Amino acid sequence: MTKPIILTGLRANNDLTLGNYFGGMLPIIDMAQQKSDEYQINMFIPDLHSFTTPIKHELLYSQIIQTAKLFAAAGLPLDNDSIYLYRQSYVPAHSELTWILDCFTYTGELARMTQFKDKSNLDESKLLLLKKEQNKLLTLSTSVGLYNYPVLMAADILLYGAKYVPVGDDQTQHLEFTRDIAERMNSKFGELFVVPEAVKKQHEFFGNDQGLRIMDLVDPTRKMSKSATSDKGVIFLSDTPDEAAKKIMGATTDDKAFVAYDPLEQPGISNLLQISALLSGKELEAVIEKHAGQERYGDFKKEVAEQVKSFLVHFQEQLKQVDEAAVMSKLESSEKAMNEQANATLYRVQQAVGLRPKA
Ligand code: TYM
């Protein structure tokens, strides 16, 4: 019997952040380390997603390999046959299924996606226009790739029949879309796809009560993001430990002088509490309790800065130890196996839509 699949992907167009690490990478690596006898683990680099917004193409290939090495440094076991590490563009079925799903996706569904709205820099007037006349979308200077990428993401998941997909809170909407398109195709063509578990069940499976969202240190009302305009609020896995500690010390807080977890009233302090919990591996409640009422933000920040520093020292040491040849060999063997699994799904879909003869 085939094992249920846990799958996630992290884009490689820039250095990964602390948000990527805790939101997307660590949950699947924990599963890979603990549950690979029960589950198949698919960890991949969605390289075709890398240029939905402009990037430096001359850097992309080396960034992809670097990202694969980051996964290994974070503890993804390479010598385990239930764990696959692959690059999306090396499995052409991803692109092909995307096209087919495109033809069953409504433009309105994609125009609603928050990530699309955020990243296409639509100002209020354009948004208003969008709401009034969805068709005007096509005249705006945003790439079709950015608009369309949730469909590619759905194909990434559905090709393998993944049941659990650990992602940060910003990707929840895309996961819901994946479920919608899978159910739509299943009701039109019969049981074609495994529908991934609903978001609430996903959180239960990964032991969370909600999706994770690490905030920018300078503007804690925004998500920490590799595409942020300033690096000051973003901790990258390649920051020197001292640089990262400085960013924590410079984090925006408030004038309440009272440590409390209140994301609305005290977003900066709440974000630091969250980061501290993740870095120490403790429950958020325990960290909140430990610091509750602390009046000197400087002392609290120093503690978090030290945690970030020792995390990065350790991580970067692990990265130095990664054997690039072993990573390349894992990529190649996984890509061979994934082409087989993905092509089998694609063929069933091609049959269902009439592109291939029915058996
Ligand atoms: P990407 O590359 O932007 O982000 C990778 C993962 O990091 C999470 N993340 C965060 N989590 C918490 N706090 C933050 N500040 C934060 N920033 C990023 C993201 O939620 C994600 O889990 N479309 C996806 C990649 C993708 C994918 C897939 C994921 C493509 N196909 C199939 C899962 C399954 C993306 O752009 O993630």
mmCIF file of C-alpha atoms and ligand atoms in Angstrom:
data_model
loop_
_atom_site.group_PDB
_atom_site.id
_atom_site.type_symbol
_atom_site.label_atom_id
_atom_site.label_comp_id
_atom_site.label_asym_id
_atom_site.label_seq_id
_atom_site.Cartn_x
_atom_site.Cartn_y
_atom_site.Cartn_z
ATOM 1 C CA MET A 1 0.000 0.000 0.000
ATOM 2 C CA THR A 2 1.240 3.488 -0.793
ATOM 3 C CA LYS A 3 1.880 5.804 2.117
ATOM 4 C CA PRO A 4 0.013 9.094 2.594
ATOM 5 C CA ILE A 5 2.071 12.028 1.419
ATOM 6 C CA ILE A 6 3.306 15.134 3.198
ATOM 7 C CA LEU A 7 4.524 17.718 0.706
ATOM 8 C CA THR A 8 5.836 21.246 0.720
ATOM 9 C CA GLY A 9 7.886 23.618 -1.424
ATOM 10 C CA LEU A 10 9.962 26.733 -0.803
ATOM 11 C CA ARG A 11 10.901 29.158 -3.553
ATOM 12 C CA ALA A 12 14.564 29.793 -4.192
ATOM 13 C CA ASN A 13 14.735 33.264 -5.680
ATOM 14 C CA ASN A 14 16.380 34.803 -2.658
ATOM 15 C CA ASP A 15 17.852 33.763 0.621
ATOM 16 C CA LEU A 16 15.331 32.070 2.921
ATOM 17 C CA THR A 17 14.053 33.906 5.990
ATOM 18 C CA LEU A 18 13.269 32.885 9.549
ATOM 19 C CA GLY A 19 9.591 32.929 8.445
ATOM 20 C CA ASN A 20 10.291 30.401 5.677
ATOM 21 C CA TYR A 21 12.270 28.273 8.084
ATOM 22 C CA PHE A 22 9.577 28.010 10.742
ATOM 23 C CA GLY A 23 6.528 28.283 8.459
ATOM 24 C CA GLY A 24 7.441 25.865 5.679
ATOM 25 C CA MET A 25 10.702 24.066 6.288
ATOM 26 C CA LEU A 26 10.821 22.869 9.873
ATOM 27 C CA PRO A 27 7.352 21.231 10.056
ATOM 28 C CA ILE A 28 8.103 18.889 7.137
ATOM 29 C CA ILE A 29 11.657 18.206 8.270
ATOM 30 C CA ASP A 30 10.334 17.214 11.706
ATOM 31 C CA MET A 31 7.954 14.816 9.967
ATOM 32 C CA ALA A 32 10.751 13.521 7.728
ATOM 33 C CA GLN A 33 12.874 12.800 10.777
ATOM 34 C CA GLN A 34 10.116 11.204 12.832
ATOM 35 C CA LYS A 35 7.463 9.737 10.560
ATOM 36 C CA SER A 36 9.042 8.604 7.295
ATOM 37 C CA ASP A 37 8.026 5.012 8.032
ATOM 38 C CA GLU A 38 4.359 6.064 7.917
ATOM 39 C CA TYR A 39 4.446 8.861 5.333
ATOM 40 C CA GLN A 40 6.117 9.660 2.027
ATOM 41 C CA ILE A 41 7.828 13.036 2.320
ATOM 42 C CA ASN A 42 8.039 15.300 -0.744
ATOM 43 C CA MET A 43 10.147 18.402 -0.284
ATOM 44 C CA PHE A 44 10.725 20.374 -3.429
ATOM 45 C CA ILE A 45 11.955 23.626 -4.861
ATOM 46 C CA PRO A 46 9.234 25.297 -6.921
ATOM 47 C CA ASP A 47 11.751 26.825 -9.313
ATOM 48 C CA LEU A 48 9.104 27.730 -11.905
ATOM 49 C CA HIS A 49 7.492 29.904 -9.240
ATOM 50 C CA SER A 50 10.708 31.898 -8.868
ATOM 51 C CA PHE A 51 10.045 34.537 -11.492
ATOM 52 C CA THR A 52 6.400 35.366 -11.003
ATOM 53 C CA THR A 53 7.956 38.692 -9.965
ATOM 54 C CA PRO A 54 11.219 39.985 -11.545
ATOM 55 C CA ILE A 55 14.467 38.375 -10.313
ATOM 56 C CA LYS A 56 18.139 38.221 -11.280
ATOM 57 C CA HIS A 57 18.005 35.237 -13.613
ATOM 58 C CA GLU A 58 21.783 34.856 -13.703
ATOM 59 C CA LEU A 59 21.648 33.933 -9.987
ATOM 60 C CA LEU A 60 18.680 31.584 -10.085
ATOM 61 C CA TYR A 61 20.379 28.270 -10.819
ATOM 62 C CA SER A 62 22.903 28.618 -8.012
ATOM 63 C CA GLN A 63 20.153 29.775 -5.641
ATOM 64 C CA ILE A 64 18.192 26.617 -6.414
ATOM 65 C CA ILE A 65 21.136 24.402 -5.489
ATOM 66 C CA GLN A 66 21.785 26.544 -2.408
ATOM 67 C CA THR A 67 18.161 26.068 -1.310
ATOM 68 C CA ALA A 68 18.490 22.303 -1.629
ATOM 69 C CA LYS A 69 21.579 22.540 0.573
ATOM 70 C CA LEU A 70 19.639 24.617 3.122
ATOM 71 C CA PHE A 71 17.085 21.812 3.409
ATOM 72 C CA ALA A 72 19.879 19.359 4.133
ATOM 73 C CA ALA A 73 21.441 21.753 6.663
ATOM 74 C CA ALA A 74 18.076 22.031 8.420
ATOM 75 C CA GLY A 75 18.105 18.277 8.885
ATOM 76 C CA LEU A 76 16.313 16.728 5.898
ATOM 77 C CA PRO A 77 17.619 13.150 5.849
ATOM 78 C CA LEU A 78 19.039 12.372 2.396
ATOM 79 C CA ASP A 79 19.640 8.663 2.852
ATOM 80 C CA ASN A 80 16.023 7.601 3.207
ATOM 81 C CA ASP A 81 13.953 6.136 0.369
ATOM 82 C CA SER A 82 10.658 7.565 1.650
ATOM 83 C CA ILE A 83 11.984 11.119 1.400
ATOM 84 C CA TYR A 84 12.193 12.915 -1.928
ATOM 85 C CA LEU A 85 13.983 16.169 -2.690
ATOM 86 C CA TYR A 86 13.387 17.580 -6.157
ATOM 87 C CA ARG A 87 13.178 20.594 -8.429
ATOM 88 C CA GLN A 88 9.781 21.342 -9.935
ATOM 89 C CA SER A 89 11.057 22.149 -13.429
ATOM 90 C CA TYR A 90 12.748 18.740 -13.647
ATOM 91 C CA VAL A 91 9.288 17.159 -13.555
ATOM 92 C CA PRO A 92 7.533 18.576 -16.625
ATOM 93 C CA ALA A 93 4.150 17.141 -15.560
ATOM 94 C CA HIS A 94 3.819 20.150 -13.190
ATOM 95 C CA SER A 95 3.567 22.549 -16.142
ATOM 96 C CA GLU A 96 1.322 20.290 -18.129
ATOM 97 C CA LEU A 97 -1.189 19.688 -15.365
ATOM 98 C CA THR A 98 -1.213 23.432 -14.683
ATOM 99 C CA TRP A 99 -2.446 24.116 -18.187
ATOM 100 C CA ILE A 100 -5.232 21.579 -17.862
ATOM 101 C CA LEU A 101 -6.302 22.932 -14.459
ATOM 102 C CA ASP A 102 -6.134 26.480 -15.869
ATOM 103 C CA CYS A 103 -8.971 25.620 -18.176
ATOM 104 C CA PHE A 104 -11.188 24.720 -15.210
ATOM 105 C CA THR A 105 -10.213 27.712 -13.054
ATOM 106 C CA TYR A 106 -12.207 30.936 -13.044
ATOM 107 C CA THR A 107 -10.385 34.249 -13.466
ATOM 108 C CA GLY A 108 -12.349 35.663 -10.518
ATOM 109 C CA GLU A 109 -10.950 32.958 -8.232
ATOM 110 C CA LEU A 110 -7.384 34.010 -8.972
ATOM 111 C CA ALA A 111 -8.021 37.756 -8.852
ATOM 112 C CA ARG A 112 -9.235 37.319 -5.266
ATOM 113 C CA MET A 113 -5.929 35.912 -4.002
ATOM 114 C CA THR A 114 -4.342 38.189 -1.396
ATOM 115 C CA GLN A 115 -0.805 37.309 -2.468
ATOM 116 C CA PHE A 116 -1.622 38.406 -6.006
ATOM 117 C CA LYS A 117 -3.064 41.683 -4.808
ATOM 118 C CA ASP A 118 -0.116 42.343 -2.451
ATOM 119 C CA LYS A 119 2.616 41.534 -4.910
ATOM 120 C CA SER A 120 1.145 43.188 -7.979
ATOM 121 C CA ASN A 121 1.357 46.561 -6.185
ATOM 122 C CA LEU A 122 -2.205 47.394 -6.982
ATOM 123 C CA ASP A 123 -3.099 50.675 -5.368
ATOM 124 C CA GLU A 124 -6.574 51.375 -4.035
ATOM 125 C CA SER A 125 -7.812 52.906 -7.276
ATOM 126 C CA LYS A 126 -6.667 49.942 -9.338
ATOM 127 C CA LEU A 127 -8.202 47.582 -6.794
ATOM 128 C CA LEU A 128 -11.480 49.392 -7.061
ATOM 129 C CA LEU A 129 -11.271 49.097 -10.816
ATOM 130 C CA LEU A 130 -10.518 45.422 -10.403
ATOM 131 C CA LYS A 131 -13.574 44.915 -8.264
ATOM 132 C CA LYS A 132 -15.744 46.721 -10.782
ATOM 133 C CA GLU A 133 -14.326 45.228 -13.919
ATOM 134 C CA GLN A 134 -12.379 42.016 -13.478
ATOM 135 C CA ASN A 135 -11.463 42.048 -17.152
ATOM 136 C CA LYS A 136 -9.348 45.161 -16.760
ATOM 137 C CA LEU A 137 -6.930 42.911 -14.891
ATOM 138 C CA LEU A 138 -5.475 41.792 -18.164
ATOM 139 C CA THR A 139 -4.402 45.306 -19.057
ATOM 140 C CA LEU A 140 -2.412 45.835 -15.838
ATOM 141 C CA SER A 141 1.339 45.424 -15.970
ATOM 142 C CA THR A 142 1.558 42.382 -13.717
ATOM 143 C CA SER A 143 2.769 39.064 -15.103
ATOM 144 C CA VAL A 144 0.268 36.370 -15.966
ATOM 145 C CA GLY A 145 2.580 34.080 -13.985
ATOM 146 C CA LEU A 146 1.868 35.924 -10.747
ATOM 147 C CA TYR A 147 -1.835 35.778 -11.428
ATOM 148 C CA ASN A 148 -1.700 32.113 -12.324
ATOM 149 C CA TYR A 149 0.681 30.708 -9.769
ATOM 150 C CA PRO A 150 -1.926 29.248 -7.391
ATOM 151 C CA VAL A 151 -2.867 26.885 -10.222
ATOM 152 C CA LEU A 152 0.748 25.740 -10.559
ATOM 153 C CA MET A 153 0.798 25.298 -6.787
ATOM 154 C CA ALA A 154 -2.364 23.191 -6.977
ATOM 155 C CA ALA A 155 -0.732 21.038 -9.659
ATOM 156 C CA ASP A 156 2.359 20.630 -7.419
ATOM 157 C CA ILE A 157 0.151 19.186 -4.705
ATOM 158 C CA LEU A 158 -2.382 17.192 -6.738
ATOM 159 C CA LEU A 159 0.136 15.389 -8.953
ATOM 160 C CA TYR A 160 1.315 13.397 -5.952
ATOM 161 C CA GLY A 161 -1.958 13.149 -4.050
ATOM 162 C CA ALA A 162 -0.522 14.955 -1.037
ATOM 163 C CA LYS A 163 -2.740 14.880 2.028
ATOM 164 C CA TYR A 164 -0.777 17.193 4.314
ATOM 165 C CA VAL A 165 0.873 20.397 3.135
ATOM 166 C CA PRO A 166 2.678 22.412 5.814
ATOM 167 C CA VAL A 167 2.718 26.085 4.825
ATOM 168 C CA GLY A 168 2.700 29.435 6.583
ATOM 169 C CA ASP A 169 -0.493 31.374 6.996
ATOM 170 C CA ASP A 170 0.088 33.383 3.781
ATOM 171 C CA GLN A 171 -0.387 30.236 1.679
ATOM 172 C CA THR A 172 -3.643 29.110 3.287
ATOM 173 C CA GLN A 173 -5.783 30.651 0.571
ATOM 174 C CA HIS A 174 -3.829 28.741 -2.089
ATOM 175 C CA LEU A 175 -4.356 25.506 -0.212
ATOM 176 C CA GLU A 176 -8.079 26.170 -0.092
ATOM 177 C CA PHE A 177 -8.043 26.843 -3.824
ATOM 178 C CA THR A 178 -6.244 23.499 -4.334
ATOM 179 C CA ARG A 179 -9.052 21.745 -2.489
ATOM 180 C CA ASP A 180 -11.660 23.604 -4.561
ATOM 181 C CA ILE A 181 -10.153 22.752 -7.934
ATOM 182 C CA ALA A 182 -9.577 19.116 -6.877
ATOM 183 C CA GLU A 183 -13.212 18.768 -5.800
ATOM 184 C CA ARG A 184 -14.406 20.478 -8.975
ATOM 185 C CA MET A 185 -12.409 18.099 -11.172
ATOM 186 C CA ASN A 186 -13.507 15.089 -9.125
ATOM 187 C CA SER A 187 -17.158 15.974 -9.429
ATOM 188 C CA LYS A 188 -16.822 16.480 -13.193
ATOM 189 C CA PHE A 189 -14.583 13.520 -14.030
ATOM 190 C CA GLY A 190 -14.852 11.047 -11.118
ATOM 191 C CA GLU A 191 -12.240 10.406 -8.434
ATOM 192 C CA LEU A 192 -9.152 11.875 -10.128
ATOM 193 C CA PHE A 193 -7.419 13.588 -7.237
ATOM 194 C CA VAL A 194 -6.770 13.084 -3.546
ATOM 195 C CA VAL A 195 -8.201 16.212 -1.911
ATOM 196 C CA PRO A 196 -5.712 17.597 0.635
ATOM 197 C CA GLU A 197 -7.026 17.860 4.190
ATOM 198 C CA ALA A 198 -8.874 21.019 5.179
ATOM 199 C CA VAL A 199 -6.773 23.777 6.712
ATOM 200 C CA LYS A 200 -8.013 23.171 10.266
ATOM 201 C CA LYS A 201 -7.084 19.487 10.030
ATOM 202 C CA GLN A 202 -3.689 20.445 8.650
ATOM 203 C CA HIS A 203 -3.054 22.582 11.718
ATOM 204 C CA GLU A 204 -4.127 19.758 14.004
ATOM 205 C CA PHE A 205 -1.818 17.342 12.194
ATOM 206 C CA PHE A 206 1.187 19.628 12.600
ATOM 207 C CA GLY A 207 0.258 20.403 16.213
ATOM 208 C CA ASN A 208 -0.696 24.070 15.743
ATOM 209 C CA ASP A 209 -3.888 25.901 16.498
ATOM 210 C CA GLN A 210 -3.435 28.270 13.556
ATOM 211 C CA GLY A 211 -1.178 29.076 10.620
ATOM 212 C CA LEU A 212 2.145 30.677 11.427
ATOM 213 C CA ARG A 213 2.948 34.241 10.393
ATOM 214 C CA ILE A 214 6.253 35.728 11.517
ATOM 215 C CA MET A 215 6.108 39.486 11.121
ATOM 216 C CA ASP A 216 8.639 42.003 9.804
ATOM 217 C CA LEU A 217 10.765 43.367 12.655
ATOM 218 C CA VAL A 218 10.563 46.981 11.505
ATOM 219 C CA ASP A 219 6.924 46.943 10.456
ATOM 220 C CA PRO A 220 5.311 44.210 12.572
ATOM 221 C CA THR A 221 1.990 44.674 10.820
ATOM 222 C CA ARG A 222 3.519 43.107 7.682
ATOM 223 C CA LYS A 223 4.684 39.551 7.154
ATOM 224 C CA MET A 224 8.450 38.933 7.248
ATOM 225 C CA SER A 225 9.190 38.392 3.588
ATOM 226 C CA LYS A 226 12.192 37.789 1.351
ATOM 227 C CA SER A 227 10.760 40.343 -1.073
ATOM 228 C CA ALA A 228 10.517 43.115 1.568
ATOM 229 C CA THR A 229 11.839 46.496 0.435
ATOM 230 C CA SER A 230 14.197 46.795 3.407
ATOM 231 C CA ASP A 231 16.327 44.000 4.892
ATOM 232 C CA LYS A 232 16.302 45.561 8.347
ATOM 233 C CA GLY A 233 13.123 43.812 9.421
ATOM 234 C CA VAL A 234 13.980 40.441 7.877
ATOM 235 C CA ILE A 235 16.240 37.763 9.328
ATOM 236 C CA PHE A 236 17.837 35.736 6.569
ATOM 237 C CA LEU A 237 19.388 32.341 7.199
ATOM 238 C CA SER A 238 22.604 33.776 5.722
ATOM 239 C CA ASP A 239 22.750 36.829 8.017
ATOM 240 C CA THR A 240 25.811 36.832 10.220
ATOM 241 C CA PRO A 241 24.711 35.980 13.771
ATOM 242 C CA ASP A 242 25.736 39.483 14.911
ATOM 243 C CA GLU A 243 23.837 41.154 12.085
ATOM 244 C CA ALA A 244 20.718 39.185 13.006
ATOM 245 C CA ALA A 245 21.081 39.995 16.713
ATOM 246 C CA LYS A 246 21.285 43.681 15.785
ATOM 247 C CA LYS A 247 18.057 43.390 13.816
ATOM 248 C CA ILE A 248 16.320 41.945 16.886
ATOM 249 C CA MET A 249 17.684 44.727 19.086
ATOM 250 C CA GLY A 250 16.388 47.278 16.562
ATOM 251 C CA ALA A 251 12.924 45.690 16.288
ATOM 252 C CA THR A 252 10.016 48.100 16.515
ATOM 253 C CA THR A 253 8.108 47.741 19.784
ATOM 254 C CA ASP A 254 5.705 50.147 21.524
ATOM 255 C CA ASP A 255 5.611 52.548 24.460
ATOM 256 C CA LYS A 256 3.647 50.356 26.867
ATOM 257 C CA ALA A 257 6.783 49.110 28.666
ATOM 258 C CA PHE A 258 5.016 45.894 29.598
ATOM 259 C CA VAL A 259 5.680 42.602 27.801
ATOM 260 C CA ALA A 260 2.373 40.997 26.810
ATOM 261 C CA TYR A 261 1.100 38.896 23.917
ATOM 262 C CA ASP A 262 -1.352 41.103 22.093
ATOM 263 C CA PRO A 263 -0.803 41.005 18.303
ATOM 264 C CA LEU A 264 -3.201 43.907 17.707
ATOM 265 C CA GLU A 265 -2.020 46.350 20.373
ATOM 266 C CA GLN A 266 1.595 45.170 20.712
ATOM 267 C CA PRO A 267 2.468 43.520 17.381
ATOM 268 C CA GLY A 268 6.249 43.963 17.712
ATOM 269 C CA ILE A 269 6.525 42.459 21.196
ATOM 270 C CA SER A 270 4.090 39.669 20.299
ATOM 271 C CA ASN A 271 6.202 38.816 17.251
ATOM 272 C CA LEU A 272 9.349 38.618 19.387
ATOM 273 C CA LEU A 273 7.550 36.341 21.856
ATOM 274 C CA GLN A 274 6.565 34.090 18.959
ATOM 275 C CA ILE A 275 10.106 34.055 17.561
ATOM 276 C CA SER A 276 11.502 33.276 21.007
ATOM 277 C CA ALA A 277 9.078 30.363 21.429
ATOM 278 C CA LEU A 278 10.044 28.901 18.058
ATOM 279 C CA LEU A 279 13.764 29.306 18.635
ATOM 280 C CA SER A 280 13.642 27.730 22.073
ATOM 281 C CA GLY A 281 11.263 24.948 21.004
ATOM 282 C CA LYS A 282 8.915 25.920 23.861
ATOM 283 C CA GLU A 283 5.162 26.434 23.804
ATOM 284 C CA LEU A 284 4.201 30.041 23.091
ATOM 285 C CA GLU A 285 2.128 30.098 26.308
ATOM 286 C CA ALA A 286 5.149 29.162 28.390
ATOM 287 C CA VAL A 287 7.240 31.953 26.831
ATOM 288 C CA ILE A 288 4.437 34.467 27.302
ATOM 289 C CA GLU A 289 4.148 33.472 30.937
ATOM 290 C CA LYS A 290 7.892 33.683 31.475
ATOM 291 C CA HIS A 291 8.101 37.261 30.204
ATOM 292 C CA ALA A 292 4.679 38.584 31.183
ATOM 293 C CA GLY A 293 4.894 42.031 32.698
ATOM 294 C CA GLN A 294 8.641 42.464 32.054
ATOM 295 C CA GLU A 295 9.164 46.210 31.867
ATOM 296 C CA ARG A 296 12.552 46.562 30.242
ATOM 297 C CA TYR A 297 12.117 45.707 26.583
ATOM 298 C CA GLY A 298 15.907 45.908 26.163
ATOM 299 C CA ASP A 299 16.457 42.909 28.451
ATOM 300 C CA PHE A 300 13.784 40.888 26.697
ATOM 301 C CA LYS A 301 15.202 41.756 23.267
ATOM 302 C CA LYS A 302 18.715 40.793 24.404
ATOM 303 C CA GLU A 303 17.466 37.335 25.297
ATOM 304 C CA VAL A 304 15.783 36.872 21.914
ATOM 305 C CA ALA A 305 18.867 38.277 20.147
ATOM 306 C CA GLU A 306 21.027 35.662 21.883
ATOM 307 C CA GLN A 307 18.613 32.914 20.812
ATOM 308 C CA VAL A 308 18.731 34.050 17.177
ATOM 309 C CA LYS A 309 22.493 34.260 17.337
ATOM 310 C CA SER A 310 23.001 30.739 18.619
ATOM 311 C CA PHE A 311 20.416 29.377 16.169
ATOM 312 C CA LEU A 312 22.299 30.913 13.231
ATOM 313 C CA VAL A 313 25.733 29.854 14.484
ATOM 314 C CA HIS A 314 24.487 26.269 14.648
ATOM 315 C CA PHE A 315 22.592 26.389 11.328
ATOM 316 C CA GLN A 316 25.487 27.909 9.422
ATOM 317 C CA GLU A 317 27.845 25.334 10.882
ATOM 318 C CA GLN A 318 25.499 22.584 9.642
ATOM 319 C CA LEU A 319 25.417 24.227 6.202
ATOM 320 C CA LYS A 320 29.212 24.099 5.944
ATOM 321 C CA GLN A 321 29.063 20.345 6.569
ATOM 322 C CA VAL A 322 26.552 19.659 3.764
ATOM 323 C CA ASP A 323 27.959 17.412 1.068
ATOM 324 C CA GLU A 324 26.937 19.013 -2.238
ATOM 325 C CA ALA A 325 27.565 15.810 -4.199
ATOM 326 C CA ALA A 326 25.144 13.932 -1.925
ATOM 327 C CA VAL A 327 22.517 16.658 -2.434
ATOM 328 C CA MET A 328 22.919 16.518 -6.237
ATOM 329 C CA SER A 329 22.628 12.769 -6.225
ATOM 330 C CA LYS A 330 19.480 12.923 -4.041
ATOM 331 C CA LEU A 331 17.962 15.493 -6.426
ATOM 332 C CA GLU A 332 18.617 13.311 -9.439
ATOM 333 C CA SER A 333 17.301 10.072 -7.958
ATOM 334 C CA SER A 334 14.220 11.815 -6.540
ATOM 335 C CA GLU A 335 13.469 13.529 -9.839
ATOM 336 C CA LYS A 336 13.513 10.176 -11.616
ATOM 337 C CA ALA A 337 11.055 8.702 -9.106
ATOM 338 C CA MET A 338 8.851 11.826 -9.080
ATOM 339 C CA ASN A 339 8.572 11.832 -12.861
ATOM 340 C CA GLU A 340 7.123 8.330 -12.617
ATOM 341 C CA GLN A 341 4.619 9.240 -9.883
ATOM 342 C CA ALA A 342 3.615 12.536 -11.484
ATOM 343 C CA ASN A 343 3.280 11.107 -14.990
ATOM 344 C CA ALA A 344 0.924 8.408 -13.719
ATOM 345 C CA THR A 345 -1.433 11.092 -12.320
ATOM 346 C CA LEU A 346 -1.066 13.258 -15.409
ATOM 347 C CA TYR A 347 -1.980 10.328 -17.637
ATOM 348 C CA ARG A 348 -5.179 9.684 -15.667
ATOM 349 C CA VAL A 349 -6.093 13.354 -16.049
ATOM 350 C CA GLN A 350 -5.283 13.323 -19.753
ATOM 351 C CA GLN A 351 -7.542 10.304 -20.140
ATOM 352 C CA ALA A 352 -10.310 11.987 -18.167
ATOM 353 C CA VAL A 353 -10.290 15.160 -20.269
ATOM 354 C CA GLY A 354 -10.105 13.210 -23.524
ATOM 355 C CA LEU A 355 -6.476 13.770 -24.524
ATOM 356 C CA ARG A 356 -5.607 10.072 -24.234
ATOM 357 C CA PRO A 357 -7.692 6.975 -24.938
ATOM 358 C CA LYS A 358 -9.564 5.512 -21.962
ATOM 359 C CA ALA A 359 -8.180 2.178 -20.769
HETATM 360 P P1 TYM B 1 7.336 30.877 -0.319
HETATM 361 O O1 TYM B 1 8.548 30.400 -1.026
HETATM 362 O O2 TYM B 1 6.979 32.311 -0.418
HETATM 363 O O3 TYM B 1 7.463 30.525 1.213
HETATM 364 C C1 TYM B 1 7.877 29.237 1.642
HETATM 365 C C2 TYM B 1 7.159 28.861 2.926
HETATM 366 O O4 TYM B 1 7.457 29.814 3.944
HETATM 367 C C3 TYM B 1 6.228 30.271 4.533
HETATM 368 N N1 TYM B 1 6.443 31.650 4.990
HETATM 369 C C4 TYM B 1 6.160 32.063 6.235
HETATM 370 N N2 TYM B 1 5.663 31.427 7.314
HETATM 371 C C5 TYM B 1 5.524 32.144 8.439
HETATM 372 N N3 TYM B 1 5.834 33.473 8.538
HETATM 373 C C6 TYM B 1 6.328 34.148 7.479
HETATM 374 N N4 TYM B 1 6.658 35.429 7.583
HETATM 375 C C7 TYM B 1 6.498 33.443 6.253
HETATM 376 N N5 TYM B 1 6.969 33.793 5.021
HETATM 377 C C8 TYM B 1 6.908 32.684 4.259
HETATM 378 C C9 TYM B 1 5.216 30.176 3.401
HETATM 379 O O5 TYM B 1 3.910 30.154 3.893
HETATM 380 C C10 TYM B 1 5.631 28.858 2.770
HETATM 381 O O6 TYM B 1 5.101 27.784 3.491
HETATM 382 N N6 TYM B 1 3.705 29.221 -3.310
HETATM 383 C C11 TYM B 1 4.616 28.874 -2.245
HETATM 384 C C12 TYM B 1 5.573 27.764 -2.624
HETATM 385 C C13 TYM B 1 4.901 26.578 -3.193
HETATM 386 C C14 TYM B 1 4.289 25.519 -2.455
HETATM 387 C C15 TYM B 1 3.802 24.622 -3.451
HETATM 388 C C16 TYM B 1 4.120 25.273 -1.105
HETATM 389 C C17 TYM B 1 4.772 26.296 -4.500
HETATM 390 N N7 TYM B 1 4.112 25.126 -4.668
HETATM 391 C C18 TYM B 1 3.114 23.444 -3.077
HETATM 392 C C19 TYM B 1 3.447 24.103 -0.740
HETATM 393 C C20 TYM B 1 2.949 23.232 -1.727
HETATM 394 C C21 TYM B 1 5.439 30.079 -1.886
HETATM 395 O O7 TYM B 1 5.549 31.018 -2.643
HETATM 396 O O8 TYM B 1 6.083 29.981 -0.705
#
